[in-house]
Coordinates of C-alpha atoms in Angstrom, one line a residue:
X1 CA -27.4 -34.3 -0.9
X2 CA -29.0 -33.0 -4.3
X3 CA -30.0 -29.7 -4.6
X4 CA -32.9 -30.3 -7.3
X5 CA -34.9 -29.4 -4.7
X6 CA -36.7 -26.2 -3.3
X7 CA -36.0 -27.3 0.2
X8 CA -32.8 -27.9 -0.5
X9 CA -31.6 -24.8 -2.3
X10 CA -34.0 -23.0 0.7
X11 CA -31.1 -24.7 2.9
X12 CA -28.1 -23.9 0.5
X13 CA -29.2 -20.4 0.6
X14 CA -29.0 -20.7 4.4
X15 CA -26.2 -22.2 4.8
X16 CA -24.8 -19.7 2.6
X17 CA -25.9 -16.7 4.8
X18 CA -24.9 -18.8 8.3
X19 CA -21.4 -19.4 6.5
X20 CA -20.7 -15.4 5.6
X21 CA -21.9 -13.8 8.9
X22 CA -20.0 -16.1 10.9
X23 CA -17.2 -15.3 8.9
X24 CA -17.9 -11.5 8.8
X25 CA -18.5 -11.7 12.6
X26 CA -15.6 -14.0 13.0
X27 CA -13.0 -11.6 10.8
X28 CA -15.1 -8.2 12.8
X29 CA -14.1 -9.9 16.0
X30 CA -10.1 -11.0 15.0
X31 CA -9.1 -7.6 14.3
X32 CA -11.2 -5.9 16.7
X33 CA -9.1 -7.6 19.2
X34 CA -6.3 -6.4 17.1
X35 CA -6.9 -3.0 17.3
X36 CA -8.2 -3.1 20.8
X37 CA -4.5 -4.2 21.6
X38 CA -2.5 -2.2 19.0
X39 CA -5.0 1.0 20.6
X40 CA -4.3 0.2 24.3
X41 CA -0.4 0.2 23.1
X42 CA -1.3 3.5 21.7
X43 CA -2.7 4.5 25.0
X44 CA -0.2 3.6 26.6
X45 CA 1.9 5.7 25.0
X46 CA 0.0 8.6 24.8
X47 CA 0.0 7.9 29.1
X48 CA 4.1 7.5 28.9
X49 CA 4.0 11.2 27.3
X50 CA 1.9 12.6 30.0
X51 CA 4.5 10.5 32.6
X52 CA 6.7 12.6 30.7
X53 CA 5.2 15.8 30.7
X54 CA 4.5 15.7 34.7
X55 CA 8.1 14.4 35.5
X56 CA 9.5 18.0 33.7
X57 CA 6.6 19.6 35.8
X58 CA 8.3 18.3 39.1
X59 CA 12.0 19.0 38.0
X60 CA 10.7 22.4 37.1
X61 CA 9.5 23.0 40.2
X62 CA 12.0 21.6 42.3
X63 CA 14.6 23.9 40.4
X64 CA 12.5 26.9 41.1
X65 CA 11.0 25.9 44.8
X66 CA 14.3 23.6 46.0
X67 CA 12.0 21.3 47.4
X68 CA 12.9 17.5 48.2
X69 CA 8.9 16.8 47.2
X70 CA 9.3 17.4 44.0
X71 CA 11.8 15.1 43.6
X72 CA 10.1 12.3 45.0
X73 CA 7.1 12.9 42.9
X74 CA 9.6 12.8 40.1
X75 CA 10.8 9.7 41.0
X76 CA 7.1 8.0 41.3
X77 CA 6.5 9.1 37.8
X78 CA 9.7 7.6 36.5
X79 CA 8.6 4.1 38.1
X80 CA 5.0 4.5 36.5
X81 CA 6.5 5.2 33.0
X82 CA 9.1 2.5 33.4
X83 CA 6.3 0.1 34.5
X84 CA 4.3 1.2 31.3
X85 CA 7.4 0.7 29.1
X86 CA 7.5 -3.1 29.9
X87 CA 3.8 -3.2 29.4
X88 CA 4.7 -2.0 25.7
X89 CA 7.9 -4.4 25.6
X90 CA 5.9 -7.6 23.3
X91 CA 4.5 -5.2 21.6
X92 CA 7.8 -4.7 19.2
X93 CA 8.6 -8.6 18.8
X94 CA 4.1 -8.8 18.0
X95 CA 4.4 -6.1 15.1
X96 CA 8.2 -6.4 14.4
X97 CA 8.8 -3.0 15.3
X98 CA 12.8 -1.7 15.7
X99 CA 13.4 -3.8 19.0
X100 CA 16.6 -0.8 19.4
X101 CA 13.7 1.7 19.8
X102 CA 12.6 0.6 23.0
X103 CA 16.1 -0.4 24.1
X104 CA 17.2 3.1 23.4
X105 CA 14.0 4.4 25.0
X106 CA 15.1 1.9 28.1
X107 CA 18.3 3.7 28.3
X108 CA 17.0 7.3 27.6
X109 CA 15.2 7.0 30.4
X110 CA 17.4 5.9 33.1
X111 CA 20.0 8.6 31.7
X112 CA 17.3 11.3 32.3
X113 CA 16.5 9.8 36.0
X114 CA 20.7 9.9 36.3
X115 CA 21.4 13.2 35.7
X116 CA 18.4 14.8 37.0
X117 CA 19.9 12.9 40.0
X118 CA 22.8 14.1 40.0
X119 CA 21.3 17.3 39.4
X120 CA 19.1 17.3 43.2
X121 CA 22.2 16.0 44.3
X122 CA 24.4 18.9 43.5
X123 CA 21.7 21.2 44.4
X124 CA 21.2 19.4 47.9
X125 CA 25.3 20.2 48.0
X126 CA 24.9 23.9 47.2
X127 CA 21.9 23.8 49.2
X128 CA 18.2 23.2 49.1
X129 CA 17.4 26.5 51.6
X130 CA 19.8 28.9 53.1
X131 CA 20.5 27.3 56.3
X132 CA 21.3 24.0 54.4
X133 CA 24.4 22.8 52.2
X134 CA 27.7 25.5 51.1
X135 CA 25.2 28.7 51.5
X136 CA 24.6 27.7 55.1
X137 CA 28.9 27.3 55.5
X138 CA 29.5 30.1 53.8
X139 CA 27.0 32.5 55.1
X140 CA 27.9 31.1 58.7
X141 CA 31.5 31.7 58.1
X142 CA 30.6 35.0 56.7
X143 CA 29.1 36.0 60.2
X144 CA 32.1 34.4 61.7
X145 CA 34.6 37.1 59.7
X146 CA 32.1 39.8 60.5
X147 CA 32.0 39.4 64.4
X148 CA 35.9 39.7 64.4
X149 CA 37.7 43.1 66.1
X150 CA 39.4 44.0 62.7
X151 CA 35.8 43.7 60.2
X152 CA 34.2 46.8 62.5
X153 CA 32.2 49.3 60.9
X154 CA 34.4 51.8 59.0
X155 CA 37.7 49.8 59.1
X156 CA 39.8 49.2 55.8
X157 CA 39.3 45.2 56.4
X158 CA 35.7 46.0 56.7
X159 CA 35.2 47.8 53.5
X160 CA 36.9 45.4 51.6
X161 CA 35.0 42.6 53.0
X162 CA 32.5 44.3 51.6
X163 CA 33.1 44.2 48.6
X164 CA 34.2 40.6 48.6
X165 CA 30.4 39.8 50.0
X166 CA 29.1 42.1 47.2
X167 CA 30.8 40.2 44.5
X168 CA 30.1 37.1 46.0
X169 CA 26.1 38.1 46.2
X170 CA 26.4 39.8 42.5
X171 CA 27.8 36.0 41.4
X172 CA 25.1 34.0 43.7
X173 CA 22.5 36.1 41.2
X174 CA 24.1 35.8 38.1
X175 CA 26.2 33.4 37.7
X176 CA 28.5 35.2 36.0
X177 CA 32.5 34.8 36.3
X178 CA 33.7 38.1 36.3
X179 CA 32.2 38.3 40.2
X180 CA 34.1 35.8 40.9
X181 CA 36.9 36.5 39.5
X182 CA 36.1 39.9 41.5
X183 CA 36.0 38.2 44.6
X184 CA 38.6 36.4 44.8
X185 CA 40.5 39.7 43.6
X186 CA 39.6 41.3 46.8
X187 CA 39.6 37.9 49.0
X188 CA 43.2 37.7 47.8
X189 CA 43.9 41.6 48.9
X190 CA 42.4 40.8 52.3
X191 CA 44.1 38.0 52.9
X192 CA 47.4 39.6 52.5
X193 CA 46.1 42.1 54.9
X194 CA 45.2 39.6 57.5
X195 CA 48.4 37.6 57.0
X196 CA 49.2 38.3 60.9
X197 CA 46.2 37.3 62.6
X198 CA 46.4 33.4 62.0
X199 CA 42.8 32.4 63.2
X200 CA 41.4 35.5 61.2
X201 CA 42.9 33.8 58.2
X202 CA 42.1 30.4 58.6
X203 CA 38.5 31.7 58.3
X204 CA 38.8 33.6 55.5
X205 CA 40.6 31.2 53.6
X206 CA 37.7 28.8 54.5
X207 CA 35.3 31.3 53.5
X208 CA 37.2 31.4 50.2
X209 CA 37.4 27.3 49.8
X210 CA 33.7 27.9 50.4
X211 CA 32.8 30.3 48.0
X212 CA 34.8 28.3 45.5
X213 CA 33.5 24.6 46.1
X214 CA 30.5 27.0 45.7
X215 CA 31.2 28.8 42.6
X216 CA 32.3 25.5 41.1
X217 CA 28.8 23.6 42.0
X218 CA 27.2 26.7 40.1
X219 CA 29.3 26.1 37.3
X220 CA 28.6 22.3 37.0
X221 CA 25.1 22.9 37.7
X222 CA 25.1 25.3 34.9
X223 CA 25.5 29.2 34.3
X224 CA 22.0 29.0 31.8
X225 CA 19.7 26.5 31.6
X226 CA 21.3 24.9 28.4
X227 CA 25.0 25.0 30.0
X228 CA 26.0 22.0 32.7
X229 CA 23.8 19.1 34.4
X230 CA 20.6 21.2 33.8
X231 CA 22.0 21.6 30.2
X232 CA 22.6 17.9 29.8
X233 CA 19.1 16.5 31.6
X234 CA 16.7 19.2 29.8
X235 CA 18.3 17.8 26.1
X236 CA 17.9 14.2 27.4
X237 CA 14.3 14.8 28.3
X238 CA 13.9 16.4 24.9
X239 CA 15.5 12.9 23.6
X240 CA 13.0 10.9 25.4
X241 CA 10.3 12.9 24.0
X242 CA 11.8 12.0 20.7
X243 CA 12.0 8.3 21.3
X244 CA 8.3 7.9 22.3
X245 CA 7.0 10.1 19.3
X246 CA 9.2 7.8 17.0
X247 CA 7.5 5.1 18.7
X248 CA 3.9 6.3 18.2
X249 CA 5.0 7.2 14.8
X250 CA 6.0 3.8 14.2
X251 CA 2.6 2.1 15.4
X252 CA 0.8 4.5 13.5
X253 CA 1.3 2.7 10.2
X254 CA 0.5 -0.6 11.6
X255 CA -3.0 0.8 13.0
X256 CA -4.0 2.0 9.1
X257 CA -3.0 -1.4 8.1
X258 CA -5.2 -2.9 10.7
X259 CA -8.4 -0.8 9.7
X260 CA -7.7 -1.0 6.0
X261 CA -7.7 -5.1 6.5
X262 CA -10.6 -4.6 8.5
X263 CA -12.4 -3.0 5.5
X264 CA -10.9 -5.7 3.3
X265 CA -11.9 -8.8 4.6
X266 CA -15.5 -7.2 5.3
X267 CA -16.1 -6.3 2.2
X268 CA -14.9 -9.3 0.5
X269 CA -16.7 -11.3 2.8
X270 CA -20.1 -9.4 2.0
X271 CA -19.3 -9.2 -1.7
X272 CA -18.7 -13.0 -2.2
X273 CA -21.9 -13.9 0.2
X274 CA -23.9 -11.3 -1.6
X275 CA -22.5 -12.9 -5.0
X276 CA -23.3 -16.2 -3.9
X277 CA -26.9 -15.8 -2.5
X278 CA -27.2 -13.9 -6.0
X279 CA -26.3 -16.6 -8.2
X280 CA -28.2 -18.9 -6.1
X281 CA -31.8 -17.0 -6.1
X282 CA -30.8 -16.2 -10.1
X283 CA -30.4 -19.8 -10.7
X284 CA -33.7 -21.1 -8.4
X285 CA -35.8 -18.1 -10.0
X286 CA -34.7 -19.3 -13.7
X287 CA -35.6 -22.7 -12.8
X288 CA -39.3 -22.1 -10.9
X289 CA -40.1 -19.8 -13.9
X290 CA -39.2 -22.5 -16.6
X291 CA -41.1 -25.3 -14.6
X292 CA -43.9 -22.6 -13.9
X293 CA -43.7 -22.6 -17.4
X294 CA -44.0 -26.2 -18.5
X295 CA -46.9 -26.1 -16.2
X296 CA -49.1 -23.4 -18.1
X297 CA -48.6 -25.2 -21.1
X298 CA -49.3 -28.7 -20.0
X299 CA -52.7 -27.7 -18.9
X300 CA -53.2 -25.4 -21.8
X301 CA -52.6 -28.5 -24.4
X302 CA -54.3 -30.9 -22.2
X303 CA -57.4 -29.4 -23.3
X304 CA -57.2 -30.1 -26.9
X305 CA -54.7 -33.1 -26.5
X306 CA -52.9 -36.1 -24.1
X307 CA -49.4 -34.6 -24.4
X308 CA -47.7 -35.5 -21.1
X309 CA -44.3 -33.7 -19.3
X310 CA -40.7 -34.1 -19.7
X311 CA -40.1 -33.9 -15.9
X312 CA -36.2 -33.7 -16.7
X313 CA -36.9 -30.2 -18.3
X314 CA -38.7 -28.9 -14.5
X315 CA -35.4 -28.7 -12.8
X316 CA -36.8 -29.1 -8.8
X317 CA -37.6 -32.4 -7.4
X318 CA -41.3 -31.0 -6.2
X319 CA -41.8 -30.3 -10.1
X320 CA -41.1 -33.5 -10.8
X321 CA -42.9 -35.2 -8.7
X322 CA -46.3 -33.2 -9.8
X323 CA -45.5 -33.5 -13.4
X324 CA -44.8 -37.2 -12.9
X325 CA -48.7 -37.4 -11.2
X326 CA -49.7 -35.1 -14.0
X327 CA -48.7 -38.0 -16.4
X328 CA -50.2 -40.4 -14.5
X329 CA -53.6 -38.0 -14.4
X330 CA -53.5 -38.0 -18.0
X331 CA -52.9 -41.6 -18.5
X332 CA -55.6 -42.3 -16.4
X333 CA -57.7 -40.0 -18.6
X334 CA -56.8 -41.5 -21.8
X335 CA -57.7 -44.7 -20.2
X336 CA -61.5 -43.5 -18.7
X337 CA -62.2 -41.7 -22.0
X338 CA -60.6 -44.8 -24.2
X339 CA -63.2 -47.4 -22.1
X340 CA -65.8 -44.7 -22.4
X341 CA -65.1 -44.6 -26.3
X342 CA -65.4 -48.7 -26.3
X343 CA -68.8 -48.8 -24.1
X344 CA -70.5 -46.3 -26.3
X345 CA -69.9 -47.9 -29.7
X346 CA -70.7 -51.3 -27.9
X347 CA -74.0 -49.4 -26.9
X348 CA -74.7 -48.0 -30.6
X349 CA -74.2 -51.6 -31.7
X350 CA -76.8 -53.3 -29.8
X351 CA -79.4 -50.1 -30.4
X352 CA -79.0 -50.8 -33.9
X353 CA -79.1 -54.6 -33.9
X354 CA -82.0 -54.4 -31.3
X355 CA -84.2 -53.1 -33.8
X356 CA -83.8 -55.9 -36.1
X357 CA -84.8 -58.7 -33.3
X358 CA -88.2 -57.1 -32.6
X359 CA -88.9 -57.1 -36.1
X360 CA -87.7 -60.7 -36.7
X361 CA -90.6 -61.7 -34.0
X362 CA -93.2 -60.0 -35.5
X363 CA -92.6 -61.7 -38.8

């Protein structure tokens, strides 16, 4: 195809617009879907964190309330984060992200679940109300002791049962081992009291194996909330929280690259259409003004003379074409006026020889 033509650079200039928003929609439309993906990853994390955030909720509350609820609601959440882990799985192998990260997050997790765990567990142990677990067995041994003949009000055994039960309560609230090591003290002193009533004994050294297994949950529990199990699962969950900021961290970088490609390819898509059409309409505008040109001039001289075109200087086919009749317009001219010319001086001839014949006849 030759592109002398208006209709043809008319359909250059077309094709040139078709050919740049089809790649502009094209590019718009690739990395769209890029960032629709890369921002429902994003989402998804952003809905891991709030997995996250509600799963320390429900451990928080089951350590303060004791309630088996809690824990199950915990255990939900851990499912629905785990399930929205493996949705974000590909996503590390798409962008070559640190596969370890979501390996370690993998593992993170599951440690957290463990030990929170092992944490209800323990607490199910110590027990999750009074009646339940060692408080239940040692209060119920407690009453045991306290219905015998020799704990009556105002006996020696009775006072310092007393103040075994007050160290024992004193610990129960603080958690701290000089009650226990006050209890036992006076345990010990009772027991040696008590060595000659054999059943009386056998209960109080089960209320002392109680208070111990007891005392020893508490201490593997944890004293404080940064000492034991509790210690252990509150700096894992703190881990985890880590992990899944490092993550969002790490797709953060790949979302600026996204947009900033975005704005790339557009705008060198738009620039090198733009360009393009430019050079095209420059070109075509050059080349109707110089035919345009030629034109004017043609019929200017064509007054005064027969000058015919140069069509090869008109540059568009439709030029050509006109400037080619033109020609042929002034040919034909040159022609009428040169036959014109020839039958005029024929006609001046024979007026003046037509003269001479009437006077030869009269003669």
């Amino acid at each position: 195809m030759r592109f002398d033509s208006i209709k043809s650079r008319l359909a250059l200039m077309t094709c040139v617009c078709v050919l740049g928003m089809g790649l502009l929609v094209g590019s718009q439309h690739y990395f769209s879907e890029q960032q629709y993906r890369l921002q429902q990853q994003q989402s998804q994390l952003l809905r891991m964190g709030q997995d996250l955030l509600q799963m320390r909720r429900h451990e928080k509350d089951f350590l303060l309330r004791h309630n088996p609820r809690y824990f199950e609601r915990f255990s939900e959440r851990a499912d629905t984060l785990n399930g929205r882990l493996q949705t974000i799985t590909p996503l590390f192998a798409t962008y070559e992200l640190p596969q370890e990260q979501a390996t370690q997050l993998a593992k993170g997790l599951y440690q957290y679940q463990q030990l929170f765990q092992q944490v209800v567990s323990l607490q199910t142990q110590i027990g999750l109300s009074p009646v339940q677990g060692q408080l239940y067995a040692l209060s119920n041994t407690e009453q045991k002791l306290l219905r015998q003949p020799d704990f009556g009000y105002g006996s020696v055994t009775r006072t310092q049962f007393d103040e075994a039960r007050l160290a024992v309560r004193n610990y129960q609230l603080s958690r701290d081992s000089f009650y226990r090591e006050k209890a036992d003290q006076a345990l010990s002193k009772l027991a040696d009291r008590l060595e000659s009533d054999t059943a009386v004994t056998m209960m109080l050294q089960e209320y002392r194996n109680t208070f111990s297994h007891l005392a020893d949950a508490y201490h593997t529990l944890g004293v404080t909330h940064n000492d034991g199990l509790r210690g252990q699962f509150r700096r894992q969950a703190h881990h985890v929280e880590a992990l899944l900021q490092r993550i969002d961290q790490a797709l953060q970088p790949i979302l600026e690259k996204q947009q900033q490609q975005v704005k790339i390819y557009s705008l060198t898509i738009a620039g090198l259409t733009s360009v393009a059409l430019l050079l095209i309409l420059v070109k075509s505008f050059a080349t109707f003004h110089r035919a345009f040109a030629n034109f004017v001039m043609f019929f200017y001289r064509c007054k005064r003379q027969y000058q015919k075109m140069d069509p090869r200087q008109l540059g568009f086919a439709e030029f050509k074409s006109l400037a080619e009749l033109a020609n042929e317009m002034v040919e034909s001219r040159r022609d009428i006026e040169h036959k014109l010319a020839n039958a005029e001086a024929e006609l001046a001839c024979a007026r003046e020889n037509l003269p001479e014949r009437h006077t030869g006849k009269a003669i």
